[in-house]
Each structure stands twice: as C-alpha cells, then as structure tokens.
Coordinates of C-alpha atoms and ligand atoms in Angstrom, one line a residue:
M206 CA 171.1 241.6 148.3
N207 CA 173.7 242.5 150.7
R208 CA 173.0 246.2 151.8
D209 CA 176.6 246.7 153.1
L210 CA 177.9 246.4 149.3
G211 CA 177.4 250.2 148.6
R212 CA 178.5 251.5 151.8
V213 CA 182.0 252.5 150.9
F214 CA 181.1 254.7 148.1
D215 CA 177.7 256.0 149.7
R216 CA 180.1 257.9 152.3
V217 CA 181.6 259.9 149.8
A218 CA 178.8 260.0 147.1
D219 CA 178.6 263.8 146.8
A220 CA 182.3 264.2 146.3
Y221 CA 182.1 261.5 144.0
D222 CA 179.1 263.1 141.9
A223 CA 181.1 266.4 141.9
G224 CA 184.7 265.4 141.5
R225 CA 184.8 262.4 139.3
P226 CA 185.5 262.9 135.5
S227 CA 183.6 261.5 132.6
Y228 CA 185.0 259.5 129.9
P229 CA 186.4 260.6 126.7
D230 CA 184.3 260.5 123.3
E231 CA 187.2 258.4 122.0
M232 CA 186.2 255.6 124.2
Y233 CA 182.8 255.4 123.0
R234 CA 183.8 255.2 119.5
A235 CA 186.3 252.7 120.3
V236 CA 183.5 250.5 122.1
S237 CA 181.3 250.8 118.8
E238 CA 184.2 249.9 116.9
L239 CA 185.4 247.1 118.6
T240 CA 181.9 245.5 119.4
G241 CA 180.3 246.3 116.2
I242 CA 177.5 247.3 118.2
D243 CA 175.9 250.7 117.4
L244 CA 175.5 252.5 120.8
D245 CA 172.1 254.3 119.6
G246 CA 169.5 252.0 120.2
A247 CA 171.4 249.4 121.8
T248 CA 170.5 248.0 125.2
A249 CA 173.4 248.4 127.9
V250 CA 173.6 247.3 131.5
D251 CA 175.8 249.6 133.7
V252 CA 176.9 247.4 136.4
G253 CA 178.1 249.4 139.6
A254 CA 176.6 252.5 137.8
G255 CA 177.3 254.9 140.8
T256 CA 176.4 258.6 140.3
G257 CA 175.7 257.7 136.6
I258 CA 178.7 258.9 134.8
L259 CA 178.6 256.1 132.1
T260 CA 174.8 256.0 132.1
R261 CA 174.4 259.5 131.1
A262 CA 177.0 259.1 128.4
L263 CA 175.3 256.0 127.0
R264 CA 172.1 257.8 127.0
A265 CA 173.2 260.8 125.4
R266 CA 174.2 258.5 122.5
G267 CA 170.8 256.9 122.4
S268 CA 171.3 253.8 124.5
H269 CA 168.8 252.3 126.6
V270 CA 170.6 251.9 129.9
I271 CA 169.8 249.6 132.9
A272 CA 171.8 251.3 135.7
V273 CA 172.6 248.7 138.4
E274 CA 173.9 250.0 141.8
P275 CA 174.0 248.7 145.2
G276 CA 174.6 252.2 146.9
A277 CA 171.4 254.2 147.8
E278 CA 173.2 257.1 148.0
M279 CA 175.1 256.7 144.7
L280 CA 171.9 255.7 143.2
A281 CA 170.0 258.8 144.3
R282 CA 172.6 261.0 142.7
L283 CA 172.1 258.8 139.4
T284 CA 168.5 259.1 139.4
S285 CA 168.3 262.9 140.5
R286 CA 170.6 264.0 137.5
L287 CA 168.4 262.0 134.9
A288 CA 165.0 263.2 135.5
G289 CA 163.1 264.4 132.5
G290 CA 165.7 263.2 129.9
S291 CA 165.4 260.4 127.1
P292 CA 165.6 257.4 126.3
A293 CA 164.3 256.5 129.9
V294 CA 166.8 254.9 132.3
A295 CA 165.9 251.9 134.4
A296 CA 167.7 252.4 137.6
V297 CA 167.8 249.4 139.9
Q298 CA 169.3 249.0 143.5
G299 CA 171.1 245.5 142.8
D300 CA 174.1 243.3 142.8
G301 CA 176.4 242.8 139.8
N302 CA 177.0 239.2 141.2
A303 CA 173.3 238.5 140.9
L304 CA 171.9 240.9 138.3
P305 CA 168.3 241.3 138.8
L306 CA 167.5 240.9 135.2
A307 CA 166.1 238.2 132.9
D308 CA 168.3 236.4 130.5
G309 CA 169.3 237.6 127.1
V310 CA 168.2 241.2 127.6
A311 CA 171.2 243.2 126.9
D312 CA 173.6 244.2 124.0
L313 CA 176.3 245.4 126.5
V314 CA 177.0 244.9 129.9
A315 CA 179.6 247.5 131.2
Y316 CA 181.7 247.9 134.2
A317 CA 182.9 251.6 134.4
Q318 CA 185.7 251.2 137.3
S319 CA 183.4 248.6 139.0
W320 CA 184.7 245.1 138.1
H321 CA 187.1 245.1 140.7
W322 CA 184.6 245.4 143.3
L323 CA 182.8 242.2 142.0
D324 CA 183.5 238.4 142.3
P325 CA 185.6 238.0 138.9
V326 CA 183.6 234.6 138.1
V327 CA 180.4 235.0 139.1
S328 CA 180.2 238.9 137.8
I329 CA 181.1 237.4 134.3
A330 CA 178.7 234.6 134.5
E331 CA 176.2 237.1 135.1
A332 CA 176.8 239.2 132.3
R333 CA 177.0 236.0 129.8
R334 CA 173.6 235.4 131.0
V335 CA 172.0 238.6 130.5
L336 CA 173.6 239.4 127.1
R337 CA 172.0 238.4 123.9
P338 CA 174.1 236.3 121.5
R339 CA 176.0 238.8 119.8
G340 CA 176.4 240.9 122.8
A341 CA 179.8 242.3 124.4
I342 CA 181.2 243.0 127.6
V343 CA 182.9 246.3 128.5
G344 CA 185.4 247.0 131.3
C345 CA 187.0 250.8 131.5
W346 CA 189.0 252.5 133.9
N347 CA 189.8 256.1 133.9
L348 CA 193.4 256.5 135.5
H349 CA 195.8 259.3 136.1
H350 CA 198.7 258.7 133.9
A351 CA 201.4 259.6 136.4
A352 CA 204.6 258.6 134.0
Q353 CA 203.5 261.6 132.1
A354 CA 203.9 264.4 134.6
E355 CA 206.3 264.9 137.7
W356 CA 203.8 266.8 139.5
L357 CA 201.2 264.0 139.2
A358 CA 203.9 261.2 140.1
A359 CA 204.5 263.3 143.2
Y360 CA 201.0 263.8 144.1
E361 CA 200.4 259.8 143.7
S362 CA 203.5 259.4 146.0
R363 CA 202.2 261.5 148.7
L364 CA 199.0 259.4 148.6
A365 CA 200.9 256.2 148.9
E366 CA 202.9 257.4 151.9
A367 CA 199.8 258.8 153.9
V368 CA 197.1 256.1 152.9
P369 CA 197.4 252.8 154.2
A370 CA 194.5 251.6 151.6
Y371 CA 195.9 253.4 148.7
W372 CA 196.0 251.2 145.6
G373 CA 197.4 252.9 142.4
P374 CA 200.1 253.9 140.2
A375 CA 202.7 255.0 142.6
M376 CA 202.9 251.2 144.0
E377 CA 205.3 249.0 142.1
Q378 CA 203.0 245.9 142.1
W379 CA 200.0 248.0 140.8
S380 CA 198.3 246.9 137.7
V381 CA 194.9 247.3 136.1
P382 CA 192.4 244.9 137.3
P383 CA 192.5 241.6 135.4
I384 CA 189.5 241.7 133.5
A385 CA 190.7 240.6 130.3
S386 CA 191.6 237.3 131.5
A387 CA 188.0 236.8 132.9
F388 CA 186.6 236.4 129.4
E389 CA 187.4 236.0 125.7
V390 CA 189.0 239.3 124.7
I391 CA 188.2 241.2 121.5
E392 CA 190.8 244.0 122.3
E393 CA 192.3 245.8 125.1
R394 CA 193.2 249.6 124.4
W395 CA 194.8 252.7 126.2
I396 CA 193.1 256.0 125.5
P397 CA 195.0 259.0 126.4
W398 CA 193.3 262.0 127.3
T399 CA 194.0 265.4 129.2
R400 CA 191.9 266.6 132.0
L401 CA 191.6 270.3 132.7
V402 CA 190.2 270.9 136.2
G403 CA 190.4 273.3 139.1
I404 CA 192.4 272.4 142.0
E405 CA 189.2 272.3 144.4
D406 CA 187.1 269.8 142.1
F407 CA 190.4 267.7 141.8
L408 CA 190.7 267.5 145.7
L409 CA 187.0 266.6 145.6
D410 CA 187.7 263.7 143.3
L411 CA 190.5 262.7 145.7
R412 CA 188.0 262.4 148.7
S413 CA 185.7 260.4 146.5
H414 CA 188.1 257.3 146.5
S415 CA 187.4 254.3 148.5
Y416 CA 190.8 254.4 150.1
M417 CA 190.1 258.0 151.4
A418 CA 186.7 257.1 153.0
A419 CA 189.1 254.6 155.1
L420 CA 190.6 257.4 156.7
S421 CA 189.7 259.5 159.9
P422 CA 188.1 262.5 159.0
E423 CA 191.1 264.5 160.5
A424 CA 193.6 262.4 158.6
A425 CA 191.6 263.1 155.4
D426 CA 191.5 266.9 155.8
A427 CA 195.2 267.0 156.6
L428 CA 196.1 265.0 153.6
V429 CA 193.7 267.4 151.5
D430 CA 195.3 270.1 152.7
R431 CA 198.9 269.1 152.1
Q432 CA 198.0 267.9 148.3
R433 CA 196.3 271.6 148.0
T434 CA 199.4 273.2 149.2
E435 CA 201.6 271.4 146.7
L436 CA 199.4 271.9 143.7
R437 CA 198.9 275.6 144.2
K438 CA 202.8 275.7 144.3
E439 CA 202.5 273.9 141.0
F440 CA 199.6 275.6 139.2
P441 CA 199.4 279.0 141.0
E442 CA 196.6 279.9 138.6
G443 CA 194.5 277.1 140.1
V444 CA 193.8 275.0 136.8
L445 CA 195.5 271.5 136.4
S446 CA 196.1 269.8 133.2
V447 CA 195.8 266.1 134.3
P448 CA 197.6 263.8 132.0
M449 CA 194.8 260.7 132.0
R450 CA 194.6 257.3 130.2
V451 CA 191.5 254.9 129.8
Y452 CA 192.2 251.2 130.2
L453 CA 189.4 249.7 127.9
A454 CA 188.8 245.8 127.7
V455 CA 186.1 244.6 125.3
G456 CA 185.1 241.2 124.8
R457 CA 182.6 238.4 124.6
Ligands
SAM508 C1 184.3 253.6 141.4 S1 182.7 253.3 141.4 C2 182.2 253.5 139.7 C3 181.1 254.2 139.5 C4 180.8 254.6 138.1 N1 180.5 253.3 137.4 C5 181.8 255.4 137.6 O1 182.2 255.1 136.4 O2 182.0 256.6 138.0 C6 182.5 251.7 141.8 C7 181.0 251.5 142.0 O3 180.6 250.0 142.1 C8 179.7 249.7 143.0 N2 179.7 248.2 143.7 C9 180.5 247.8 144.6 N3 180.1 246.5 144.7 C10 179.3 246.2 143.7 C11 178.5 245.0 143.4 N4 178.7 243.8 144.4 N5 177.6 245.3 142.3 C12 177.5 246.2 141.7 N6 178.2 247.3 142.0 C13 178.9 247.3 142.9 C14 179.9 250.7 144.3 O4 179.0 251.0 144.8 C15 180.3 251.8 143.3 O5 179.3 252.8 143.0

C-alpha cells in the first residue's frame, strides 16, 4: 500500500476525532429502506473509515464492520474508541482501491465522505468484487447547508477567500462528488438535519478539513481566530445551530 495515502488526515486526526459530526439516524433508516438490507447482522465494509464515525454507528446497529483506512493515526483513533464493544470490528490499514478482502464477503460497501479520495473506477470495481450478489454500495457526505443561513454562507465565503485549496458550497462550480454516475443507482437522497455544537468544537471541525491542513500553522490560526470572532458576534451564547444535509447515494 502507498503509505502516503493517509498522511493528509493523519496530521489532523485529533481535531477530526473531536470535531466532526456523526450522521443522523434518518440516514441509516434510509440505507436499510433503499437497499432492503437489515443493518442488524449485515457485514459492512467502511472504506476510508477515518476515526470510525460510521463504523461505530453501524456497529451500534448490529453490523459486523470491516473498517479499511490507510492513515495510521486515523486508524489509531478508530481502534481506541472501539475497545470492549460488540460486535467485534475488524480494523485494517488498507487502500480502498485495492481492498485487502476476499471476493463476495460483504452486504454493504460504504464510503462516508471518502469516495472522492479514491479512484472513481477502480474503487467501485473493488466494491463490486467484495460484495455478495444482493449487496449494495453506499456513498454519503455530511455537508453544511449554507443556503439555509446567512451566517453560514458568510462563514463559507470567508473560507473560500482565505484558503486556496477550499472546495465547498461557497464556490459556484462546487457539486457533490459524482458517485451516482459510478454505479447503478437505486436512489439519491438529501437528508436535512440540524447540528447543535459549541463554537470551539465547530472550530475543531474546521481544523480537521484537508484544505486547512494545507495552510501554514500561522495562517490556519489566523483564520480560526477570525471565524471565532465572527461566530461569537452571531452566537454570543456560544452554541451554534448549524443547518446540515447529508447527500446519500445508494446503488448496486
Ligand atoms: C473525510 S475522511 C472520512 C472519514 C470517515 N469515513 C468519516 O465519515 O468521518 C476521508 C478518509 O478517506 C481516507 N482515504 C484517503 N485515501 C484513501 C484510499 N485510497 N483508500 C481508503 N481510504 C482513503 C482518508 O485517510 C480519510 O480518513
């Protein structure tokens, strides 16, 4: 495996673990409903599992999860948070473009905000290889719904101004990753939800993005300070109500 694959996120693993939100319950209900697969007892491969946000949620619903993640630091957070629970999770350092798994072992192959890091063709061929005949592919992205709140649109615009590598809703040409064109789609769905989060946790989430990891530490600190100042003006009590939406694509 190419050991550089996980480096971007390994640099921000603590912020990722502390700051990123989980996915809403509605998303898991939609996955079961659309695929016809009961998560309880299913075998699910979580590709690009990161610190294990999806892994933990699938396990809590009774799935047998195989978490595949190239980043050693991200994987370390994932395994440390799983200790003692059940069902057991298999956590493997690996590449989603060359899954370290036998053919036909899984009911689900899931990419939780990870597919855009993989080769669009090879990754899906790998997913098909490891899936059982009635298995399904799931792609999901947890996104700020900036059009729903002026303060959030302004927050995203400040990011777009300050971060050369920014890629998000403040850019005209931005769109969700084209996973739905990579396989036979059962359905795409947008699932709205609201995240209540303290300003400091929200700023940790900001620091966990790959585009922030590309800034110098001084530039990242300056941007976080600026965002904190603006957010405190808007939410003096320190808790944000963030309009979110999950983009979910499910297919075979
Ligand atoms: C935005 S994070 C998503 C983590 C997690 N799935 C979640 O929902 O929070 C993207 C993850 O994809 C991983 N990744 C990058 N390239 C990969 C590859 N070729 N194969 C598998 N995972 C990869 C990164 O290391 C990172 O942990």
